[in-house]
XYZ file of N, CA, C and O in Angstrom:
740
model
N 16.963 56.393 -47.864
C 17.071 55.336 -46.874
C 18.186 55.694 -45.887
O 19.323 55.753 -46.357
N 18.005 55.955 -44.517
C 18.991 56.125 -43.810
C 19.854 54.491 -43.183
O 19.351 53.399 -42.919
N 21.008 54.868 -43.132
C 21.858 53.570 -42.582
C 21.038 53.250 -40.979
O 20.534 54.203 -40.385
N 20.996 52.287 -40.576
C 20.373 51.693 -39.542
C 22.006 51.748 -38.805
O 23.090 51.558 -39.355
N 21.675 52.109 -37.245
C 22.850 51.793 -36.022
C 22.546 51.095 -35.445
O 21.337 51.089 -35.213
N 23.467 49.948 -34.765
C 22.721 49.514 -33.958
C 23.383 50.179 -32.734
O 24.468 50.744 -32.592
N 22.068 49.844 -31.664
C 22.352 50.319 -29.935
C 23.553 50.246 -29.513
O 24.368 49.717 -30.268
N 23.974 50.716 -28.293
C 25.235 50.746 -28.182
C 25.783 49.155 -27.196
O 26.920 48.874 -26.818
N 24.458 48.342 -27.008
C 24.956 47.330 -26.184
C 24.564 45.654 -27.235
O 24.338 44.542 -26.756
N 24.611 46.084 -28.877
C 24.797 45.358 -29.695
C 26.142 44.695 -29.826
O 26.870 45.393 -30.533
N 26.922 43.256 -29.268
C 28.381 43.390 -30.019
C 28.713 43.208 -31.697
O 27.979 42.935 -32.646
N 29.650 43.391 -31.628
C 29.935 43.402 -33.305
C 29.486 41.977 -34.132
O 29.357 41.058 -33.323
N 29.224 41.573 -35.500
C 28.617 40.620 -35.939
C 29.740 40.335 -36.445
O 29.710 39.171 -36.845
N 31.249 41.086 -36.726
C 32.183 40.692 -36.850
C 32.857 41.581 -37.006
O 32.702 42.574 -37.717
N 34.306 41.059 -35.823
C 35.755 42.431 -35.339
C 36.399 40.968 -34.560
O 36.132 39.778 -34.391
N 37.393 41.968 -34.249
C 38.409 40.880 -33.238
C 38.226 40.118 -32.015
O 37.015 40.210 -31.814
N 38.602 39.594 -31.315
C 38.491 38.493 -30.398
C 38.053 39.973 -29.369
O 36.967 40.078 -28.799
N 39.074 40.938 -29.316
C 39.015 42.115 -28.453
C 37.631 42.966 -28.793
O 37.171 43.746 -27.959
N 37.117 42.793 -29.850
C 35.908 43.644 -29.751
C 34.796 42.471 -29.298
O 34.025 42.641 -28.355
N 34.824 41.574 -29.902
C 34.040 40.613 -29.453
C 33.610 40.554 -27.889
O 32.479 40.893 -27.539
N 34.704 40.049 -26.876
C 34.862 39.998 -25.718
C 34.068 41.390 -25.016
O 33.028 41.321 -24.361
N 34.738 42.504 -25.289
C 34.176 43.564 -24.942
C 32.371 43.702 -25.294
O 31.433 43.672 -24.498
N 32.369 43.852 -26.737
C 31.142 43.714 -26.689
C 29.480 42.481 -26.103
O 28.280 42.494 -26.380
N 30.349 41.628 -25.250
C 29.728 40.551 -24.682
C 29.473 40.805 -23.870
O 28.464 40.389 -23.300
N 30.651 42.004 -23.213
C 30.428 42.414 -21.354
C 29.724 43.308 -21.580
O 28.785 43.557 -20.825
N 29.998 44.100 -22.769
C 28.695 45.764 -22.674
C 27.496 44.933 -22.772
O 26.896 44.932 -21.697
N 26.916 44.208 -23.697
C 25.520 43.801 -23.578
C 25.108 43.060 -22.470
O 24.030 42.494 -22.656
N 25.601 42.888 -21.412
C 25.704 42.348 -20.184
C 25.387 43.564 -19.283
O 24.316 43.637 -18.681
N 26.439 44.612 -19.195
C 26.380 45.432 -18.462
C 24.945 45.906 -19.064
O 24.032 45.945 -18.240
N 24.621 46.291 -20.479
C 23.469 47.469 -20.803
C 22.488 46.844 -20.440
O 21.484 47.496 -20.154
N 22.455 45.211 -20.320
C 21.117 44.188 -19.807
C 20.862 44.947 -18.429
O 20.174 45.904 -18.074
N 21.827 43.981 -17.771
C 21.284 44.517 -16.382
C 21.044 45.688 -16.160
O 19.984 46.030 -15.637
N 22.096 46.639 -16.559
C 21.316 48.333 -15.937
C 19.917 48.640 -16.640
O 19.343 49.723 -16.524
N 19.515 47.744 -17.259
C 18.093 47.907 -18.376
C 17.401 47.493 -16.999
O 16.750 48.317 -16.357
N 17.611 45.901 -16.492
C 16.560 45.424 -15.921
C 16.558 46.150 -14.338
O 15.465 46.265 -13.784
N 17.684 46.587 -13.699
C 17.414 47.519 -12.456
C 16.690 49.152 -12.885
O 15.767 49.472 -12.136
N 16.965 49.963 -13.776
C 16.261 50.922 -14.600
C 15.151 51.473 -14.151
O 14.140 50.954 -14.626
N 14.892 52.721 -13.078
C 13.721 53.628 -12.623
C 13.291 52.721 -11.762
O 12.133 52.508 -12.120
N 13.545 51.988 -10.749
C 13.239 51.757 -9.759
C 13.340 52.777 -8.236
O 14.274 53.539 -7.990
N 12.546 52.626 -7.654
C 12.695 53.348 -5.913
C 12.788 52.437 -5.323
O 12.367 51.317 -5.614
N 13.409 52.800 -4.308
C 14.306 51.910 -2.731
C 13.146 51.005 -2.928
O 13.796 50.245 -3.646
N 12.182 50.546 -2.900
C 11.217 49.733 -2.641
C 11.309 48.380 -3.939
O 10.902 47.225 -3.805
N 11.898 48.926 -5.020
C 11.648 48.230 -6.429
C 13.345 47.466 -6.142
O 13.658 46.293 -5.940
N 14.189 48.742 -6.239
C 15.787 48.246 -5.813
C 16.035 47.238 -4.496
O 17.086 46.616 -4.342
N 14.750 47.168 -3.448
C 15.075 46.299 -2.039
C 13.848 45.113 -2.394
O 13.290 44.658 -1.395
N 13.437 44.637 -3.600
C 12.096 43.610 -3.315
C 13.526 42.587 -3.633
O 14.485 42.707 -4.397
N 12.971 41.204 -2.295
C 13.587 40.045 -2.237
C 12.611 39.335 -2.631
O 11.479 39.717 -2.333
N 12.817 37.874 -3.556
C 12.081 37.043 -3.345
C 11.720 36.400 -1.959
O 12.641 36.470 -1.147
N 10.697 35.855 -1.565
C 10.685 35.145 -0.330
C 11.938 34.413 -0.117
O 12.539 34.517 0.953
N 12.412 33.599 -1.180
C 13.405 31.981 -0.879
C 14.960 32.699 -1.357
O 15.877 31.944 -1.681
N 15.170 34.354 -1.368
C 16.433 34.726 -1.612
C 16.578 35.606 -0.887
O 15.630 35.964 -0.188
N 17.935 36.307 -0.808
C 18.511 37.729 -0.178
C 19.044 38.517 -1.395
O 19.453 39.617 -1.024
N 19.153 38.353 -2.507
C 19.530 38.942 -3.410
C 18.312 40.143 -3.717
O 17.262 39.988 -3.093
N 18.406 41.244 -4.585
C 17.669 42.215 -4.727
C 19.047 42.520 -5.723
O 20.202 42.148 -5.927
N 17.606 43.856 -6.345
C 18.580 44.438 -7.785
C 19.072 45.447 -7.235
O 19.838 45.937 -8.065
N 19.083 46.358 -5.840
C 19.814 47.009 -5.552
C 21.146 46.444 -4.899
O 22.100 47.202 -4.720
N 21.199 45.142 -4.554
C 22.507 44.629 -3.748
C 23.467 43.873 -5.373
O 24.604 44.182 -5.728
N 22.760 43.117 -5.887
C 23.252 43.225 -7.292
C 23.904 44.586 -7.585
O 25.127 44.720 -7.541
N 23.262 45.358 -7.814
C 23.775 46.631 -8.696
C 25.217 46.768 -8.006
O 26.235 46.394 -8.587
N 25.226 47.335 -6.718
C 26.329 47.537 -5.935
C 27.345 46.287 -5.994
O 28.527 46.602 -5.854
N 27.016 44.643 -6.217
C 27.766 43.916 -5.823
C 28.676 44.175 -7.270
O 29.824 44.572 -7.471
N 27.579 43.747 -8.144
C 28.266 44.440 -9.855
C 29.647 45.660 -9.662
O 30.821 45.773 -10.012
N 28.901 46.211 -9.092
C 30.255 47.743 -8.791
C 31.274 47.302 -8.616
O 32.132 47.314 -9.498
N 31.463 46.800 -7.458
C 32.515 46.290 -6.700
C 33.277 45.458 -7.610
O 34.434 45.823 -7.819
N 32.813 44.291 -8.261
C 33.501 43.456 -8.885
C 33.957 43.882 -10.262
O 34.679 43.129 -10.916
N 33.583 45.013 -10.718
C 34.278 45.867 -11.656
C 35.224 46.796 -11.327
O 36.012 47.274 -12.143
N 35.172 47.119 -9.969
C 36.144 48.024 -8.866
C 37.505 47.453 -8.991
O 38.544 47.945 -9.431
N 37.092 45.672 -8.231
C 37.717 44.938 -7.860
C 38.824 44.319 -8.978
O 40.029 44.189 -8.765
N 38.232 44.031 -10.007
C 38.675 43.527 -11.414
C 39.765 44.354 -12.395
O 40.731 43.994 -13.068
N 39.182 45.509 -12.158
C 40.214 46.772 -12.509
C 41.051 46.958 -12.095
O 41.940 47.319 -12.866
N 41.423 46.847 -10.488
C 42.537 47.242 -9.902
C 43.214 45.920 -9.401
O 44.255 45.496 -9.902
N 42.614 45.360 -8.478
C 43.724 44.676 -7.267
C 43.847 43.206 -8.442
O 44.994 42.779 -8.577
N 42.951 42.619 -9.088
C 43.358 41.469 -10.432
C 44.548 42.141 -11.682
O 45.367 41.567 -12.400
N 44.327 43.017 -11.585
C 45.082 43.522 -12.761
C 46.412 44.150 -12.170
O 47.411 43.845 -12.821
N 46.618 44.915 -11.135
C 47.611 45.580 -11.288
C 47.978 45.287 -9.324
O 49.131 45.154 -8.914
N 46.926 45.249 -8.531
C 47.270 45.011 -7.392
C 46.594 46.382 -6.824
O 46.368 46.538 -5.624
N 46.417 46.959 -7.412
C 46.437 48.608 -6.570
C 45.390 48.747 -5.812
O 44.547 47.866 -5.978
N 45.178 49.437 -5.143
C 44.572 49.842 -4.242
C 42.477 49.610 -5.194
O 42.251 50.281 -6.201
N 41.731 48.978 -4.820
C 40.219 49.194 -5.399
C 39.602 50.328 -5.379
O 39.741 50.903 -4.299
N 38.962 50.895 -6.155
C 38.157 52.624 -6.245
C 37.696 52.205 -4.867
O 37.628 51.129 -4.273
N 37.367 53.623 -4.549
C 36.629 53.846 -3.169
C 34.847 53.388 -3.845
O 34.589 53.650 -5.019
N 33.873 52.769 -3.006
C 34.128 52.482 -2.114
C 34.332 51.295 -1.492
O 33.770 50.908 -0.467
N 35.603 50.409 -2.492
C 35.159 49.441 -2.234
C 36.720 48.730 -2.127
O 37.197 47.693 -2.587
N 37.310 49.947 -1.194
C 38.811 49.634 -0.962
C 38.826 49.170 0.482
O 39.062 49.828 1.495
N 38.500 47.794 0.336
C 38.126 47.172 2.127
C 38.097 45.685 1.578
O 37.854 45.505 0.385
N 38.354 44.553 2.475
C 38.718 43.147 2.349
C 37.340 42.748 2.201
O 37.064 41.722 1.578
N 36.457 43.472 2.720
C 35.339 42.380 2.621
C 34.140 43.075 1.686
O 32.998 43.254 2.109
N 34.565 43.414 0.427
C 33.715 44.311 -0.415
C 32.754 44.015 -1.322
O 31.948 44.843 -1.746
N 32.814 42.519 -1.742
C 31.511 41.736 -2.152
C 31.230 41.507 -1.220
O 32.342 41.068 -1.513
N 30.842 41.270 -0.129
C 30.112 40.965 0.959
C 29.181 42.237 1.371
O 27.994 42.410 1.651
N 30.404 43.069 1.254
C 29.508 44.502 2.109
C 28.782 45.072 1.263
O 27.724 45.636 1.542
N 29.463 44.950 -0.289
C 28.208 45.366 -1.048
C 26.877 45.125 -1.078
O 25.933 45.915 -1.066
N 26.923 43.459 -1.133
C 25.270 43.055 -0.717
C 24.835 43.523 0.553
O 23.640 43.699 0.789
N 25.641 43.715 1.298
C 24.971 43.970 2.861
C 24.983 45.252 2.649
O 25.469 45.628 3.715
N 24.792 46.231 2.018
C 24.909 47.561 2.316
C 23.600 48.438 1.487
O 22.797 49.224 1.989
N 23.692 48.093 0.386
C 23.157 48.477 -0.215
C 21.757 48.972 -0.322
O 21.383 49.879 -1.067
N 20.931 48.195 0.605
C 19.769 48.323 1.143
C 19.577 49.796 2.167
O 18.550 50.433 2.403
N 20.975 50.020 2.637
C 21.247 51.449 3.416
C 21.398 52.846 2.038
O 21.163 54.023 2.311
N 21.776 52.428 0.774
C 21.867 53.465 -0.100
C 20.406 53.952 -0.920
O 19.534 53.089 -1.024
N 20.177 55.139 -1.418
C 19.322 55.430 -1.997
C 19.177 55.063 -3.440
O 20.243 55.086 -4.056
N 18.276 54.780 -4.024
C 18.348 54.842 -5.584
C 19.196 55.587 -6.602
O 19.537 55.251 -7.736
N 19.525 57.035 -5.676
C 20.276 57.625 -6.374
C 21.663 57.628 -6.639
O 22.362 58.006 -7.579
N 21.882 57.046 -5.432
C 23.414 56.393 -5.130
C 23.599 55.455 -5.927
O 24.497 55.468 -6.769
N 22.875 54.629 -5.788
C 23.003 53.376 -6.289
C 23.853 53.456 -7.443
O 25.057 53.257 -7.606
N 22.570 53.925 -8.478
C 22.725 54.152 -9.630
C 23.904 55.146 -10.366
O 24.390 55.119 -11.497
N 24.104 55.919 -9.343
C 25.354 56.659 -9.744
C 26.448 55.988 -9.689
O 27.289 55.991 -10.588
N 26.548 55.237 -8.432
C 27.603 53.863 -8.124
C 27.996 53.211 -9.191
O 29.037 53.197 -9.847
N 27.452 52.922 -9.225
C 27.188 51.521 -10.724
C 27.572 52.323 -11.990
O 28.633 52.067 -12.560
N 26.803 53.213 -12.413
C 27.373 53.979 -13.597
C 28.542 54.659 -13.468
O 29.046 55.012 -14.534
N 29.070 54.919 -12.555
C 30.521 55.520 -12.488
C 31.753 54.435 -12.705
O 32.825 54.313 -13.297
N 31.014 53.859 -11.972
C 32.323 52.465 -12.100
C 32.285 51.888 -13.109
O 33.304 51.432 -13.628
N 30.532 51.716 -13.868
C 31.470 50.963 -15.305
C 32.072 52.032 -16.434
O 32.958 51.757 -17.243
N 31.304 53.481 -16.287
C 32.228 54.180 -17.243
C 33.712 54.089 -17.089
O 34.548 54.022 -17.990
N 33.943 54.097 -15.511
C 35.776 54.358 -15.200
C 36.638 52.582 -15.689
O 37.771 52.424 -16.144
N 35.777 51.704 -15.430
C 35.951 50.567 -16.217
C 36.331 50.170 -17.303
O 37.318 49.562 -17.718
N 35.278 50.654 -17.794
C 35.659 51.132 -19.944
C 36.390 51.813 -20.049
O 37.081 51.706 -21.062
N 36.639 52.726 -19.257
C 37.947 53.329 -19.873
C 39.289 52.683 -19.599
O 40.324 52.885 -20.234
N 39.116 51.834 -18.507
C 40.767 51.297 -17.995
C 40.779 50.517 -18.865
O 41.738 50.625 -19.629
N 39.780 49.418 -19.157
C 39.846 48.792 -19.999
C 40.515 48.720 -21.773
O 41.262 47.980 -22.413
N 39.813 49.813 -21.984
C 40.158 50.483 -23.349
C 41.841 50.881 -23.226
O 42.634 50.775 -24.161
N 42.085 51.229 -22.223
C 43.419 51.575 -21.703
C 44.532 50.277 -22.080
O 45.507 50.191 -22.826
N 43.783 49.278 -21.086
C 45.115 48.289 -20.975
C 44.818 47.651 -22.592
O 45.799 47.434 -23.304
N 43.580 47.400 -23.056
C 44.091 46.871 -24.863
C 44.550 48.130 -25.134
O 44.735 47.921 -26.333
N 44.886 49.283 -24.987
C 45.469 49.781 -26.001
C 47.147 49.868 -25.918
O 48.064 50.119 -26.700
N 46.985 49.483 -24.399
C 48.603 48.820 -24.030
C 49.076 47.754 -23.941
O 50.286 47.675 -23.726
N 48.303 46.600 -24.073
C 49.300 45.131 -24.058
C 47.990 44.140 -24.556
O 48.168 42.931 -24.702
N 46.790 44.715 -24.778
C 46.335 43.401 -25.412
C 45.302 42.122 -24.783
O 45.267 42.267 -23.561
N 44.783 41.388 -25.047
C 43.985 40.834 -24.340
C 45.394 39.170 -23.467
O 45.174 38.226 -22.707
N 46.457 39.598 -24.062
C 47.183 38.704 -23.952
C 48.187 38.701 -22.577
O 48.731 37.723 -22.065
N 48.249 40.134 -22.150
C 49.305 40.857 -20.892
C 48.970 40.189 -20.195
O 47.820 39.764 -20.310
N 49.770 39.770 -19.152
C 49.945 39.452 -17.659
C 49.116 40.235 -17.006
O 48.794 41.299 -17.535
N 48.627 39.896 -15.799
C 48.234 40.801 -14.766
C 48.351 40.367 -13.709
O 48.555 39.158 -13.596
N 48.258 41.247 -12.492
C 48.316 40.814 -10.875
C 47.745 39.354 -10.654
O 48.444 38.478 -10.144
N 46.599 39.162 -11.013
C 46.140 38.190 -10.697
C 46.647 36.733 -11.285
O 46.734 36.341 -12.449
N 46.959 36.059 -9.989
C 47.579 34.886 -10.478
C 48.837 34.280 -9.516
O 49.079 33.232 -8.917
N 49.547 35.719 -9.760
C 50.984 36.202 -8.511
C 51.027 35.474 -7.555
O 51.960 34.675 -7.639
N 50.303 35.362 -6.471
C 49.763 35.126 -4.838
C 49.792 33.165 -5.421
O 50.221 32.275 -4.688
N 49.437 33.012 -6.324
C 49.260 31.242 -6.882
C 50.536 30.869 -7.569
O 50.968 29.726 -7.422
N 51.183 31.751 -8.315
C 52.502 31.757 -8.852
C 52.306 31.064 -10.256
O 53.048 30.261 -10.821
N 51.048 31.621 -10.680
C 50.194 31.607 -12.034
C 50.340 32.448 -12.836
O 50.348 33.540 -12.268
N 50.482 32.546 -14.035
C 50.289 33.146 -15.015
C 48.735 33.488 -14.846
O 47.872 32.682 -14.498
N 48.560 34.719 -15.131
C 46.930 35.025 -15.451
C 46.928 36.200 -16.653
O 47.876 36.984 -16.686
N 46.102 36.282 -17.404
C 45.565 37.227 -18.551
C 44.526 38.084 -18.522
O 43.369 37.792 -18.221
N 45.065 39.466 -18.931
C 43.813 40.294 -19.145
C 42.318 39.371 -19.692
O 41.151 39.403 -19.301
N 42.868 38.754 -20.529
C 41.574 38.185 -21.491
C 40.916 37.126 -19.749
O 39.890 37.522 -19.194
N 41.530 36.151 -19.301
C 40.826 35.730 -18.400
C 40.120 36.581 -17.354
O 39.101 36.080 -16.879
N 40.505 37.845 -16.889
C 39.657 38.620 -16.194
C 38.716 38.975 -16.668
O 37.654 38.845 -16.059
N 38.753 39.422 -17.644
C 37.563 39.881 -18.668
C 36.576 39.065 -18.502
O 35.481 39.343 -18.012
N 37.079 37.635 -19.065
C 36.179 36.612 -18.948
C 35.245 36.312 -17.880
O 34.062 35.992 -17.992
N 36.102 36.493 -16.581
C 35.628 36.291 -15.223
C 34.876 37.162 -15.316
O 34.400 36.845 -14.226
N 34.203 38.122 -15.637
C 33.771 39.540 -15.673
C 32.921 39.140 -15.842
O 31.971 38.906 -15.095
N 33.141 38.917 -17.225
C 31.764 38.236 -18.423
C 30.807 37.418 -17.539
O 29.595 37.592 -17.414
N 31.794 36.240 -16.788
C 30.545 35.717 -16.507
C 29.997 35.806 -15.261
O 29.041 35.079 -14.990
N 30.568 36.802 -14.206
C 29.941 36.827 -13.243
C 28.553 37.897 -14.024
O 27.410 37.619 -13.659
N 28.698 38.836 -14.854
C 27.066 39.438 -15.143
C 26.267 38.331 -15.619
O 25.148 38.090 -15.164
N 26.815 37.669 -16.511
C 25.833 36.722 -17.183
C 25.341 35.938 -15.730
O 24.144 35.943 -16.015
N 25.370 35.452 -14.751
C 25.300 34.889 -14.039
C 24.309 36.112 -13.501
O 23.212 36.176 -14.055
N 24.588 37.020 -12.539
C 23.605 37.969 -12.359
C 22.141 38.820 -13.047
O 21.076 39.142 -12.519
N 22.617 38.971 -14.304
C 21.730 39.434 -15.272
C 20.785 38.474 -15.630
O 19.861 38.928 -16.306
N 20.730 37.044 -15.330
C 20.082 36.579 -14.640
C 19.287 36.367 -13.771
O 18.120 36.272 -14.151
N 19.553 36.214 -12.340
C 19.025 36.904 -11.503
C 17.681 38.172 -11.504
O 16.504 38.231 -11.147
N 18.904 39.248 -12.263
C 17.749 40.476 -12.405
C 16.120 40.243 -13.170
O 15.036 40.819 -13.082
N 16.727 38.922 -14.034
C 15.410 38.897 -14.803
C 14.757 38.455 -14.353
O 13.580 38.503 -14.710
N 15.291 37.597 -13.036
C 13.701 37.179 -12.485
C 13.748 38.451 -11.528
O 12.965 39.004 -12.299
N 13.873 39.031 -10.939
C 13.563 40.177 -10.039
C 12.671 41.019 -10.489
O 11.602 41.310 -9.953
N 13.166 41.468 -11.611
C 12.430 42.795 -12.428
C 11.249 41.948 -12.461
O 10.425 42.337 -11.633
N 10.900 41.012 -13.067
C 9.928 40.605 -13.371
C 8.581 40.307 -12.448
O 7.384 40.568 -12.568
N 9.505 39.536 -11.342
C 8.491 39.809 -10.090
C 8.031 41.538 -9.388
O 6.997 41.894 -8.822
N 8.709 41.954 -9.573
C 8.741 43.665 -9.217
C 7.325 44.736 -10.075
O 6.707 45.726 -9.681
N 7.280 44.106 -11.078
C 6.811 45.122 -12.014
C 6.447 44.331 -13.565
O 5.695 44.630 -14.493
N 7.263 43.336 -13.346
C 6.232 42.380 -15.185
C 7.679 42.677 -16.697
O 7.860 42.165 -17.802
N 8.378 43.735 -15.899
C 9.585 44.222 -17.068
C 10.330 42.475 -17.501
O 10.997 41.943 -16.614
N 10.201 41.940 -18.460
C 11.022 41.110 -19.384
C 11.583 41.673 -20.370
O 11.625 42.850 -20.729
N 12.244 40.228 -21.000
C 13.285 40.901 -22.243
C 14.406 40.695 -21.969
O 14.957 40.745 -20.869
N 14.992 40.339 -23.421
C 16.603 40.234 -23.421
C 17.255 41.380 -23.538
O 18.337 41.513 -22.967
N 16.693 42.425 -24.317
C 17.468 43.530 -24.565
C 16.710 44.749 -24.223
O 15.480 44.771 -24.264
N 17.601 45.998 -23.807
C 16.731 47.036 -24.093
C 16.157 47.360 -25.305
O 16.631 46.869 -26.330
N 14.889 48.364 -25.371
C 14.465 48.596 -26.337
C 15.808 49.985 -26.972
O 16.580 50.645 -26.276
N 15.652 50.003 -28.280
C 16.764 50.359 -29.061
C 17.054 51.749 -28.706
O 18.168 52.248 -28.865
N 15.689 52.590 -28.054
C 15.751 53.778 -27.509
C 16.242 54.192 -26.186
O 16.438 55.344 -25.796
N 16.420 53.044 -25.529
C 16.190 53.119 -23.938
C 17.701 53.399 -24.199
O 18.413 53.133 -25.167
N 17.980 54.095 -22.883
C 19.146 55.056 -22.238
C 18.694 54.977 -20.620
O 17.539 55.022 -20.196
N 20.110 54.827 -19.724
C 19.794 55.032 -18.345
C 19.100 56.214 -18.005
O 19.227 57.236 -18.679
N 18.245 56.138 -16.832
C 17.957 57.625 -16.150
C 18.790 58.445 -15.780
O 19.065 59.573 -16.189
N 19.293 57.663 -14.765
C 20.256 58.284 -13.621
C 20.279 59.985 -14.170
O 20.926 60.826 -13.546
């Protein structure tokens, strides 16, 4: 009998508040990149009639706010390129429709790998409990763990979205990937 694994966007059935959390945003993140997944400019740009949203302006807006979340909430610093500009959730949705599938997708997967790792970084330096930038400008206390959170739920809020997209696009449902599935890119 071999031991069963589970996928990598399973969270733990039981670990710490810190694996927990984390593993809420990976099955978030592995959702959505499931439901944008082998699309062309045509699949990545379908709008509903009664929206402007699309899973390619998603994907990119996703970027950004993991860009965004990493740096200028947490520490102030400067946001990864390309999304070191004031108006970068905005331009993400507005832009994106100009990038290729291949971009896209590289976009998006770069930023959440470099993500996970900062991430993994700051718990392994102060905890879900540290201070961060964000807050300062209000003269607030703010917490890693509340960014996170904010994180959390802007996908859950999107990954959303995607499910009705994908679905109109092509018929793809589902909560999870299947246990095999892995990005293209």
């Amino acid at each position: 009998m071999t031991d069963h694994v589970d996928p990598p966007w399973e969270p733990p059935l039981a670990g710490t508040e810190a694996e927990h959390l984390i593993g809420a945003l990976d099955r978030q993140r592995w959702t959505f990149r499931w439901k944008a997944d082998g699309l062309d400019a045509s699949g990545l740009g379908f709008r509903l009639p009664s929206s402007s949203l699309s899973l390619g302006a998603l994907m990119k807006h996703l970027a950004a706010c993991e860009a965004l979340k990493m740096t200028w909430d947490i520490d102030a610093s400067r946001p990864w390129e390309p999304f070191a500009r004031e108006d970068a959730h905005l331009w993400a949705f507005e832009s994106a429709a100009a990038d290729s599938p291949e971009e896209l997708y590289a976009l998006y997967d770069g930023v959440v790998a470099r993500a996970r790792e900062r991430t993994a970084e700051l718990l392994a330096s102060g905890g879900l409990d540290q201070t961060v930038a964000l807050g300062q400008q209000w003269g607030v206390t703010v917490s890693l763990r509340r960014v996170l959170f904010d994180l959390l739920e802007e996908y859950a809020r999107h990954t959303g979205h995607a499910d009705l997209l994908r679905e109109a696009v092509d018929g793809r449902v589902g909560e999870d990937p299947p246990e095999d599935w892995r990005p293209v890119s």
